[in-house]
Short mmCIF file of C-alpha atoms in Angstrom, two decimals:
data_model
loop_
_atom_site.label_atom_id
_atom_site.label_comp_id
_atom_site.label_asym_id
_atom_site.label_seq_id
_atom_site.Cartn_x
_atom_site.Cartn_y
_atom_site.Cartn_z
CA MET A 918 179.27 146.99 -32.47
CA ASP A 919 179.10 144.83 -29.36
CA ARG A 920 181.02 142.12 -31.25
CA LEU A 921 183.70 144.58 -32.27
CA LYS A 922 184.04 145.91 -28.74
CA LYS A 923 184.55 142.39 -27.35
CA GLN A 924 187.22 141.72 -29.93
CA ILE A 925 189.07 144.98 -29.23
CA ASP A 926 188.82 144.42 -25.46
CA PHE A 927 190.38 141.02 -25.97
CA LEU A 928 193.23 142.45 -28.11
CA ILE A 929 193.94 145.07 -25.45
CA GLU A 930 193.90 142.39 -22.76
CA ILE A 931 196.38 140.10 -24.49
CA ASP A 932 198.83 142.99 -24.88
CA LYS A 933 199.62 142.23 -21.21
CA LEU A 934 201.39 139.10 -22.49
CA LYS A 935 204.34 141.39 -23.31
CA GLY A 936 204.81 141.84 -19.60
CA ILE A 937 204.82 138.14 -18.66
CA LEU A 938 208.46 137.22 -18.19
CA ARG A 939 209.84 133.74 -18.72
CA GLN A 940 212.96 132.23 -17.18
CA SER A 941 214.85 132.29 -20.47
CA LEU A 942 217.29 135.12 -21.21
CA VAL A 943 217.56 137.13 -24.44
CA LEU A 944 219.97 139.67 -25.90
CA ASN A 945 223.11 137.90 -24.67
CA GLY A 946 221.68 137.49 -21.22
CA THR A 947 220.84 141.14 -20.56
CA ARG A 948 217.18 140.52 -19.73
CA ARG A 949 214.46 137.89 -19.50
CA GLU A 950 212.34 136.91 -22.47
CA ASN A 951 208.63 137.69 -22.43
CA ASP A 952 205.78 135.51 -23.64
CA THR A 953 205.13 137.40 -26.86
CA GLU A 954 208.80 137.03 -27.91
CA HIS A 955 208.53 133.34 -27.13
CA SER A 956 205.39 132.95 -29.29
CA TRP A 957 206.95 134.81 -32.23
CA HIS A 958 210.15 132.79 -32.08
CA MET A 959 208.13 129.57 -31.73
CA ALA A 960 205.97 130.42 -34.78
CA THR A 961 209.09 131.09 -36.83
CA SER A 962 210.54 127.78 -35.66
CA ALA A 963 207.43 126.04 -36.96
CA PHE A 964 207.99 127.41 -40.49
CA ILE A 965 211.74 126.70 -40.48
CA LEU A 966 211.55 123.18 -39.00
CA ARG A 967 208.37 122.05 -40.84
CA GLU A 968 210.41 119.63 -43.02
CA TYR A 969 211.41 117.55 -39.97
CA TYR A 970 207.86 116.79 -38.93
CA LYS A 971 206.77 113.94 -41.16
CA LYS A 972 202.97 114.25 -40.86
CA GLU A 973 200.74 116.43 -42.99
CA VAL A 974 199.48 119.37 -40.93
CA ASP A 975 197.30 122.45 -41.34
CA MET A 976 199.94 125.14 -40.75
CA SER A 977 197.39 127.88 -40.21
CA ARG A 978 195.95 125.83 -37.36
CA VAL A 979 199.46 125.25 -35.98
CA ILE A 980 200.29 128.96 -36.01
CA LYS A 981 197.00 129.88 -34.38
CA MET A 982 197.74 127.34 -31.65
CA ILE A 983 201.21 128.79 -31.13
CA LEU A 984 199.99 132.38 -30.95
CA ILE A 985 197.35 131.69 -28.31
CA HIS A 986 198.91 128.83 -26.28
CA ASP A 987 200.41 131.10 -23.58
CA ILE A 988 197.61 133.67 -23.30
CA VAL A 989 196.47 131.85 -20.16
CA GLU A 990 199.65 133.06 -18.43
CA ILE A 991 198.25 136.62 -18.27
CA LEU A 992 196.24 135.48 -15.24
CA ALA A 993 197.92 132.19 -14.34
CA GLY A 994 201.52 133.43 -14.61
CA ASP A 995 204.53 131.65 -16.04
CA THR A 996 205.52 128.32 -14.51
CA PRO A 997 209.26 127.52 -14.87
CA ALA A 998 209.62 124.32 -16.90
CA TYR A 999 212.35 122.96 -14.61
CA GLY A 1000 210.99 124.39 -11.38
CA GLU A 1001 209.12 122.51 -8.68
CA PHE A 1002 205.35 122.71 -9.17
CA SER A 1003 202.19 120.66 -9.10
CA PRO A 1004 201.08 119.83 -12.69
CA GLU A 1005 197.51 119.43 -11.46
CA GLU A 1006 197.46 122.84 -9.79
CA LYS A 1007 199.13 124.47 -12.81
CA TYR A 1008 196.53 123.00 -15.18
CA LYS A 1009 193.62 124.03 -12.93
CA LYS A 1010 194.85 127.65 -12.84
CA GLU A 1011 195.38 127.75 -16.59
CA VAL A 1012 191.94 126.32 -17.35
CA GLU A 1013 190.36 129.03 -15.18
CA SER A 1014 192.45 131.67 -16.98
CA ALA A 1015 191.56 130.28 -20.41
CA ASN A 1016 187.83 130.47 -19.66
CA ILE A 1017 188.10 134.06 -18.41
CA THR A 1018 190.42 135.43 -21.10
CA PHE A 1019 188.94 133.68 -24.14
CA GLY A 1020 185.51 134.37 -22.61
CA MET A 1021 186.01 138.01 -23.51
CA LEU A 1022 185.54 137.15 -27.20
CA PRO A 1023 182.24 136.70 -29.10
CA GLU A 1024 180.86 133.26 -28.50
CA ASP A 1025 182.01 131.72 -31.83
CA GLN A 1026 185.63 132.93 -31.41
CA LYS A 1027 185.64 132.03 -27.73
CA GLU A 1028 184.72 128.45 -28.65
CA GLU A 1029 187.28 128.28 -31.48
CA TYR A 1030 190.23 129.54 -29.47
CA LEU A 1031 189.36 127.75 -26.27
CA ASN A 1032 189.17 124.49 -28.23
CA LEU A 1033 192.54 125.30 -29.85
CA TRP A 1034 194.07 125.83 -26.44
CA TYR A 1035 192.73 122.51 -25.16
CA GLU A 1036 193.96 120.86 -28.34
CA PHE A 1037 197.49 122.14 -27.72
CA GLU A 1038 197.40 121.00 -24.09
CA ASN A 1039 196.09 117.51 -24.88
CA MET A 1040 198.66 116.94 -27.64
CA GLU A 1041 196.62 114.31 -29.47
CA THR A 1042 196.34 115.77 -32.98
CA ASP A 1043 199.23 116.00 -35.49
CA GLU A 1044 199.02 119.81 -35.39
CA SER A 1045 199.27 119.94 -31.59
CA LYS A 1046 202.15 117.48 -31.49
CA PHE A 1047 204.12 119.63 -33.94
CA ALA A 1048 203.25 122.84 -32.06
CA ASN A 1049 204.41 121.30 -28.78
CA ALA A 1050 207.66 120.16 -30.34
CA CYS A 1051 208.27 123.74 -31.53
CA ASP A 1052 207.42 125.03 -28.03
CA ARG A 1053 210.10 122.82 -26.45
CA PHE A 1054 212.56 123.68 -29.20
CA GLN A 1055 212.17 127.45 -28.75
CA GLY A 1056 212.86 127.16 -25.04
CA PHE A 1057 215.88 125.02 -25.81
CA ILE A 1058 217.25 127.64 -28.27
CA GLN A 1059 217.06 130.31 -25.54
CA ASN A 1060 219.13 127.96 -23.37
CA VAL A 1061 221.70 127.64 -26.16
CA THR A 1062 222.12 131.41 -26.46
CA SER A 1063 222.53 131.91 -22.72
CA ASP A 1064 225.12 129.23 -21.89
CA ALA A 1065 222.48 126.91 -20.38
CA HIS A 1066 221.08 129.60 -18.07
CA THR A 1067 217.93 127.73 -17.08
CA TRP A 1068 219.85 124.46 -16.57
CA ARG A 1069 222.38 126.25 -14.39
CA LYS A 1070 219.61 127.96 -12.41
CA PHE A 1071 217.28 125.01 -11.81
CA LYS A 1072 219.82 122.15 -12.05
CA PRO A 1073 217.57 119.57 -13.74
CA ASN A 1074 219.02 116.10 -14.23
CA LYS A 1075 219.09 114.36 -17.60
CA SER A 1076 215.80 112.54 -17.00
CA LYS A 1077 213.95 115.80 -16.39
CA ILE A 1078 215.43 117.43 -19.50
CA LEU A 1079 214.55 114.42 -21.66
CA LYS A 1080 210.99 114.53 -20.29
CA ARG A 1081 210.82 118.19 -21.38
CA MET A 1082 212.32 117.35 -24.79
CA ARG A 1083 210.07 114.30 -25.36
CA PRO A 1084 207.82 115.94 -28.02
CA ILE A 1085 210.94 116.76 -30.07
CA ILE A 1086 212.35 113.22 -29.53
CA GLN A 1087 209.04 111.63 -30.59
CA TYR A 1088 207.92 113.92 -33.40
CA MET A 1089 211.13 115.48 -34.74
CA PRO A 1090 213.88 112.97 -33.92
CA GLU A 1091 216.23 114.39 -36.57
CA VAL A 1092 216.27 117.69 -34.71
CA TYR A 1093 216.97 116.02 -31.39
CA ASN A 1094 219.66 113.63 -32.67
CA GLY A 1095 221.18 116.19 -35.02
CA TYR A 1096 221.71 118.93 -32.46
CA ILE A 1097 220.17 118.70 -29.03
CA LYS A 1098 221.73 115.35 -28.08
CA ASP A 1099 225.32 116.54 -28.39
CA TYR A 1100 224.54 119.88 -26.75
CA LEU A 1101 223.02 118.13 -23.76
CA GLN A 1102 226.02 115.80 -23.49
CA LYS A 1103 228.36 118.84 -23.53
CA TYR A 1104 226.72 120.19 -20.35
CA ILE A 1105 226.69 116.75 -18.75
CA ASP A 1106 230.44 116.54 -19.39
CA LEU A 1107 230.85 120.04 -17.93
CA GLY A 1108 229.04 118.97 -14.76
CA VAL A 1109 226.12 121.42 -15.23
CA VAL A 1110 223.59 118.60 -15.77
CA GLU A 1111 223.62 115.43 -13.70
CA ASP A 1112 223.50 112.25 -15.78
CA ASP A 1113 221.20 109.95 -13.84
CA PHE A 1114 221.46 107.35 -16.68
CA PRO A 1115 217.81 107.19 -17.82
CA VAL A 1116 218.23 104.06 -19.94
CA LYS A 1117 215.15 102.80 -21.84
CA ALA A 1118 216.81 100.24 -24.11
CA ILE A 1119 219.85 98.01 -24.52
CA ALA A 1120 221.16 97.14 -27.99
CA SER A 1121 223.84 94.53 -28.41
CA ASP A 1122 225.74 92.87 -31.17
CA LEU A 1123 225.61 89.09 -30.76
CA ASP A 1124 228.60 87.17 -32.15
CA GLY A 1125 231.78 88.19 -30.36
CA THR A 1126 229.85 90.43 -27.98
CA PHE A 1127 226.77 88.89 -26.35
CA VAL A 1128 227.39 85.20 -27.03
CA THR A 1129 230.51 83.06 -26.50
CA LYS A 1130 232.62 81.38 -29.18
CA GLU A 1131 230.41 78.33 -28.74
CA LYS A 1132 227.38 80.56 -29.56
CA LYS A 1133 225.97 80.35 -26.06
CA VAL A 1134 224.37 83.04 -23.95
CA THR A 1135 226.01 82.97 -20.51
CA ASP A 1136 223.83 82.85 -17.40
CA ILE A 1137 225.09 86.29 -16.30
CA ASN A 1138 224.18 87.88 -19.66
CA ARG A 1139 220.77 86.23 -19.78
CA GLU A 1140 219.86 87.13 -16.18
CA ALA A 1141 221.00 90.75 -16.68
CA ILE A 1142 218.71 91.15 -19.72
CA LEU A 1143 215.78 89.54 -17.91
CA LYS A 1144 216.26 91.89 -14.94
CA ALA A 1145 216.47 94.88 -17.29
CA GLN A 1146 213.29 93.78 -19.07
CA ALA A 1147 211.52 93.52 -15.70
CA LYS A 1148 212.37 97.20 -15.19
CA GLY A 1149 210.74 98.06 -18.53
CA ILE A 1150 214.00 98.31 -20.51
CA GLU A 1151 213.79 96.92 -24.06
CA PHE A 1152 216.45 94.55 -25.37
CA ILE A 1153 217.35 95.09 -29.06
CA ALA A 1154 219.21 92.33 -30.87
CA ALA A 1155 221.61 93.81 -33.48
CA SER A 1156 223.39 91.32 -35.69
CA GLY A 1157 224.67 90.42 -39.13
CA ARG A 1158 222.44 87.37 -38.80
CA ASP A 1159 218.92 87.00 -40.14
CA ARG A 1160 215.85 86.80 -37.88
CA THR A 1161 215.56 82.99 -37.85
CA SER A 1162 219.16 82.57 -36.72
CA ILE A 1163 218.82 85.28 -34.05
CA ASN A 1164 215.73 83.58 -32.65
CA ASP A 1165 217.62 80.32 -32.35
CA LEU A 1166 220.58 82.02 -30.67
CA LEU A 1167 218.40 83.94 -28.17
CA LYS A 1168 215.77 81.30 -27.53
CA ASP A 1169 216.19 81.69 -23.77
CA ILE A 1170 215.43 85.41 -23.79
CA PRO A 1171 211.70 86.12 -24.24
CA ASN A 1172 209.87 89.34 -25.12
CA ILE A 1173 212.34 90.74 -27.65
CA LYS A 1174 210.37 93.20 -29.73
CA TYR A 1175 213.03 94.67 -32.08
CA PHE A 1176 215.53 92.83 -34.25
CA ILE A 1177 218.23 94.57 -36.31
CA CYS A 1178 219.23 91.96 -38.89
CA LEU A 1179 221.73 91.61 -41.72
CA ASN A 1180 223.81 94.49 -40.31
CA GLY A 1181 220.88 96.85 -40.57
CA ALA A 1182 219.58 95.84 -44.01
CA ARG A 1183 216.42 94.53 -42.36
CA VAL A 1184 214.65 95.59 -39.16
CA TYR A 1185 211.80 93.72 -37.49
CA LYS A 1186 209.27 94.89 -34.95
CA GLU A 1187 208.07 91.59 -33.61
CA ASP A 1188 207.11 89.73 -36.81
CA GLU A 1189 206.72 92.79 -39.05
CA ILE A 1190 209.52 94.08 -41.28
CA ILE A 1191 209.61 97.83 -40.67
CA TYR A 1192 212.71 98.51 -42.80
CA GLU A 1193 214.53 96.75 -45.60
CA ALA A 1194 217.24 97.90 -48.00
CA SER A 1195 218.66 95.96 -50.96
CA ILE A 1196 221.82 96.46 -52.98
CA ASP A 1197 221.48 97.60 -56.58
CA ARG A 1198 221.43 94.46 -58.78
CA GLU A 1199 224.11 95.60 -61.21
CA VAL A 1200 226.36 96.73 -58.35
CA SER A 1201 226.09 93.42 -56.48
CA TYR A 1202 226.66 91.44 -59.66
CA ASP A 1203 229.84 93.38 -60.44
CA ILE A 1204 231.08 92.91 -56.89
CA PHE A 1205 230.47 89.15 -57.20
CA LEU A 1206 232.56 89.03 -60.34
CA LYS A 1207 235.44 90.85 -58.68
CA ALA A 1208 235.21 88.57 -55.63
CA LYS A 1209 235.38 85.54 -57.88
CA GLU A 1210 238.41 86.99 -59.61
CA VAL A 1211 240.11 87.61 -56.25
CA GLY A 1212 239.27 84.11 -55.07
CA LEU A 1213 236.75 84.75 -52.31
CA ASN A 1214 233.86 82.48 -51.41
CA TYR A 1215 230.46 84.03 -50.84
CA SER A 1216 227.04 83.72 -49.23
CA ALA A 1217 224.26 86.10 -50.32
CA THR A 1218 220.83 86.71 -48.81
CA SER A 1219 217.91 87.69 -51.00
CA ARG A 1220 214.90 87.51 -48.69
CA LYS A 1221 214.18 83.76 -48.45
CA ASN A 1222 216.82 82.72 -50.96
CA ILE A 1223 220.37 81.95 -49.83
CA TYR A 1224 222.94 81.65 -52.64
CA TYR A 1225 226.36 80.41 -51.59
CA SER A 1226 229.67 78.87 -52.49
CA GLN A 1227 230.43 78.68 -48.77
CA LEU A 1228 227.44 78.48 -46.43
CA ASP A 1229 227.28 81.11 -43.73
CA THR A 1230 227.63 79.50 -40.30
CA GLU A 1231 224.43 81.22 -39.15
CA TYR A 1232 222.46 78.98 -41.51
CA TYR A 1233 224.00 75.64 -40.42
CA ARG A 1234 221.07 74.67 -38.19
CA GLU A 1235 218.45 75.90 -40.59
CA PHE A 1236 220.13 73.97 -43.43
CA SER A 1237 219.92 70.74 -41.45
CA LEU A 1238 216.16 70.97 -41.00
CA GLU A 1239 213.80 68.87 -43.12
CA ASN A 1240 211.31 71.73 -43.43
CA LYS A 1241 213.48 74.73 -44.16
CA ASN A 1242 212.43 78.39 -43.97
CA PHE A 1243 214.91 79.29 -46.72
CA ASN A 1244 215.69 78.15 -50.22
CA PHE A 1245 219.39 77.23 -50.38
CA VAL A 1246 221.16 77.36 -53.73
CA PHE A 1247 224.70 75.92 -53.83
CA ASP A 1248 227.14 77.46 -56.33
CA GLU A 1249 230.38 75.60 -55.69
CA LYS A 1250 232.32 76.87 -58.70
CA LYS A 1251 230.81 80.36 -58.57
CA GLU A 1252 229.52 79.93 -62.11
CA ASN A 1253 225.86 80.60 -61.40
CA ILE A 1254 225.93 84.09 -59.89
CA LEU A 1255 222.48 85.63 -60.28
CA LYS A 1256 221.24 89.20 -60.43
CA GLU A 1257 218.94 89.49 -57.44
CA ASP A 1258 217.82 92.03 -54.85
CA TYR A 1259 220.35 91.05 -52.18
CA GLN A 1260 220.06 92.48 -48.70
CA LYS A 1261 223.53 91.25 -47.65
CA LEU A 1262 226.64 89.85 -49.33
CA VAL A 1263 229.14 87.93 -47.22
CA PHE A 1264 232.64 87.03 -48.38
CA TYR A 1265 235.13 84.58 -46.87
CA GLY A 1266 238.90 84.60 -47.23
CA ASP A 1267 242.06 86.18 -45.91
CA LYS A 1268 243.03 89.82 -45.33
CA GLU A 1269 245.06 90.12 -48.51
CA LYS A 1270 242.08 89.06 -50.65
CA PHE A 1271 239.76 91.24 -48.60
CA LYS A 1272 241.93 94.25 -49.22
CA LYS A 1273 241.75 93.73 -53.00
CA LEU A 1274 237.96 93.53 -52.90
CA ARG A 1275 237.59 96.38 -50.46
CA ASP A 1276 239.82 98.69 -52.53
CA TYR A 1277 237.78 97.86 -55.65
CA VAL A 1278 234.41 98.38 -53.96
CA GLU A 1279 235.36 101.61 -52.20
CA GLU A 1280 236.77 103.08 -55.43
CA LYS A 1281 233.68 102.25 -57.50
CA TYR A 1282 230.76 102.02 -55.13
CA LEU A 1283 231.49 103.95 -51.96
CA ASP A 1284 228.31 105.99 -52.53
CA LYS A 1285 226.18 102.87 -53.00
CA VAL A 1286 227.30 100.30 -50.41
CA ASN A 1287 228.77 99.88 -46.95
CA ILE A 1288 231.63 97.38 -46.64
CA PHE A 1289 233.10 96.23 -43.35
CA GLU A 1290 234.62 93.31 -41.46
CA SER A 1291 232.09 91.54 -39.29
CA GLY A 1292 234.23 88.73 -37.87
CA ASP A 1293 237.45 86.81 -38.37
CA SER A 1294 237.88 86.11 -42.10
CA VAL A 1295 234.42 87.55 -42.87
CA MET A 1296 233.52 90.70 -44.82
CA ASP A 1297 229.99 92.03 -45.30
CA ILE A 1298 228.48 94.37 -47.86
CA VAL A 1299 225.07 96.03 -47.58
CA ASN A 1300 223.18 98.96 -49.11
CA LYS A 1301 224.74 102.35 -48.32
CA GLU A 1302 221.62 103.30 -46.33
CA ALA A 1303 221.82 100.11 -44.31
CA SER A 1304 223.88 100.02 -41.12
CA LYS A 1305 223.31 99.11 -37.54
CA GLY A 1306 223.43 102.83 -36.77
CA ASN A 1307 220.66 103.72 -39.21
CA ALA A 1308 218.62 100.73 -38.04
CA LEU A 1309 219.00 101.83 -34.42
CA LYS A 1310 217.60 105.25 -35.34
CA ILE A 1311 214.61 103.56 -36.97
CA VAL A 1312 213.99 101.54 -33.82
CA THR A 1313 214.38 104.48 -31.44
CA ASN A 1314 212.05 106.60 -33.61
CA ASP A 1315 209.48 103.86 -33.46
CA MET A 1316 209.87 103.60 -29.69
CA GLY A 1317 209.74 107.38 -29.25
CA ILE A 1318 213.03 107.47 -27.30
CA ALA A 1319 216.36 109.21 -27.79
CA LEU A 1320 219.64 107.64 -28.87
CA ASP A 1321 221.14 108.77 -25.58
CA GLU A 1322 218.66 106.62 -23.68
CA ILE A 1323 220.29 103.42 -25.01
CA VAL A 1324 223.27 101.37 -23.90
CA VAL A 1325 224.99 99.78 -26.92
CA PHE A 1326 227.54 96.94 -26.96
CA GLY A 1327 229.82 95.86 -29.81
CA ASP A 1328 233.10 94.32 -30.80
CA ASN A 1329 233.68 94.75 -34.54
CA GLU A 1330 233.77 97.23 -37.40
CA ASN A 1331 230.12 96.55 -38.34
CA ASP A 1332 229.09 97.83 -34.87
CA LEU A 1333 230.79 101.20 -35.19
CA ALA A 1334 227.82 102.99 -36.82
CA MET A 1335 225.58 102.34 -33.81
CA LEU A 1336 228.31 102.81 -31.21
CA LYS A 1337 229.25 106.24 -32.56
CA ASP A 1338 225.64 107.47 -32.42
CA VAL A 1339 225.12 106.91 -28.70
CA ASN A 1340 226.65 108.22 -25.49
CA TYR A 1341 226.43 104.95 -23.51
CA SER A 1342 228.67 103.01 -25.92
CA VAL A 1343 230.52 99.95 -24.65
CA ALA A 1344 233.22 97.73 -26.18
CA VAL A 1345 233.90 94.22 -24.90
CA GLU A 1346 237.49 93.37 -24.02
CA ASN A 1347 237.98 91.28 -27.16
CA ALA A 1348 236.77 94.10 -29.45
CA LYS A 1349 238.91 95.44 -32.30
CA ASP A 1350 241.14 98.39 -31.39
CA LEU A 1351 239.19 100.57 -33.81
CA VAL A 1352 236.04 99.89 -31.81
CA LYS A 1353 237.67 100.52 -28.43
CA GLU A 1354 238.90 103.92 -29.69
CA ASN A 1355 235.32 105.01 -30.47
CA VAL A 1356 233.42 104.13 -27.27
CA ARG A 1357 232.91 105.74 -23.88
CA TYR A 1358 233.10 102.57 -21.77
CA ASN A 1359 234.81 99.16 -21.79
CA THR A 1360 233.81 95.87 -20.21
CA LYS A 1361 234.91 92.24 -19.90
CA SER A 1362 235.08 89.93 -22.89
CA ASN A 1363 232.21 88.04 -24.44
CA GLU A 1364 233.62 84.83 -22.86
CA ASP A 1365 233.54 86.55 -19.45
CA SER A 1366 229.93 87.85 -19.65
CA GLY A 1367 231.06 91.43 -20.31
CA VAL A 1368 227.56 92.63 -21.29
CA GLY A 1369 225.83 91.27 -18.23
CA LYS A 1370 228.54 92.39 -15.79
CA PHE A 1371 228.48 95.92 -17.19
CA LEU A 1372 224.69 96.18 -17.05
CA ASN A 1373 224.56 94.90 -13.48
CA LEU A 1374 226.83 97.76 -12.35
CA PHE A 1375 225.69 100.49 -14.72
CA LEU A 1376 221.96 100.01 -14.24
CA LYS A 1377 222.24 98.75 -10.65
CA LEU A 1378 220.20 95.70 -11.59
CA ASP A 1379 220.98 93.89 -8.34
CA VAL A 1380 219.67 96.76 -6.22
#
């Protein structure tokens, strides 16, 4: 009976959680939420949002963690997430509370629940990472239903909010990018949240954006990237080019970890391919036949094989080498078109011919490929799932950062997918009008070091 008494005493004690009030409002702002309401809503969030957490987890363990994670606040009290407090002092008080409150249970249950509480706090297991993401999401939802009450009250800047949202950004990026990002930007635009520009990465198109017509990186652009890297900001190269060509172009910029290649059809993390998408063989073959009929020349990349009737300029240097990294197959009369797993098709011609091919492709294969202009007299086709925008999401997910922690530069149609996904989007002066219409900022041209000049001002790199 002593065991039962301890268990009942514990259950009576935790009923006090109903009286622990949080900063969040409920019922259309008529009163503050209490800890038990928070835990219930958080547990429901775990069931509803389970599909967005990509790891296998023991849901019973997750729910247990959620139900007991705030019990320590019975003695320690609630600490406002955006208030001023000492993390060390907060943790010390909560550890003391955990030992006292869970210490009311029989020894085996005390050990189980105390360990679960520590597991949640340490956020090292898959279950605890998911539970913490749900914790931050539930608090965010209460903010949504109260017109940003806690943000208005405590006035956190963007950096502080992103720090709070980090478990969602890292472990459920679809939830952050699909909803939270735009909601946060709304209140930045309204002046409720200060945007202190917490940039963690820079992504830039190369040709027409970062390099000059002579394919040179200006001193201003290079120095700006080096200064940004010294501040811990990653530089992401995003191009229609393949990795070898990008390396040659950016040989004076070291320590580049991520490469978005072939307009997003291939993504590298250092020397490892972390994403690749090919076009369906029958689809690409049919597109080749139509392009031949229209009178367009082509270059097609299939991993290390380059098939071409007109060699892509990015491969000129590679082609001239005695020991080549690629196998080049010339098809002058376009009579030897092969069915391969192509990552990118490139066509060369004029706008009238492009229109004929584009109309044909969009009518037949709009659900299978992306088609866009990537330069003067150049049109690219990649798998529907491949774009610079999708590739940028893959990179940010790998880095554990949000899309709105990136500055992105572009000039052409193939850059739109990544420019539209971010809030710090920048078009160079020579960009297409369609690009300029879809960005937040503008800068000087690629010939006038637009990328570097913008970064120096925006990130205060000279300070």
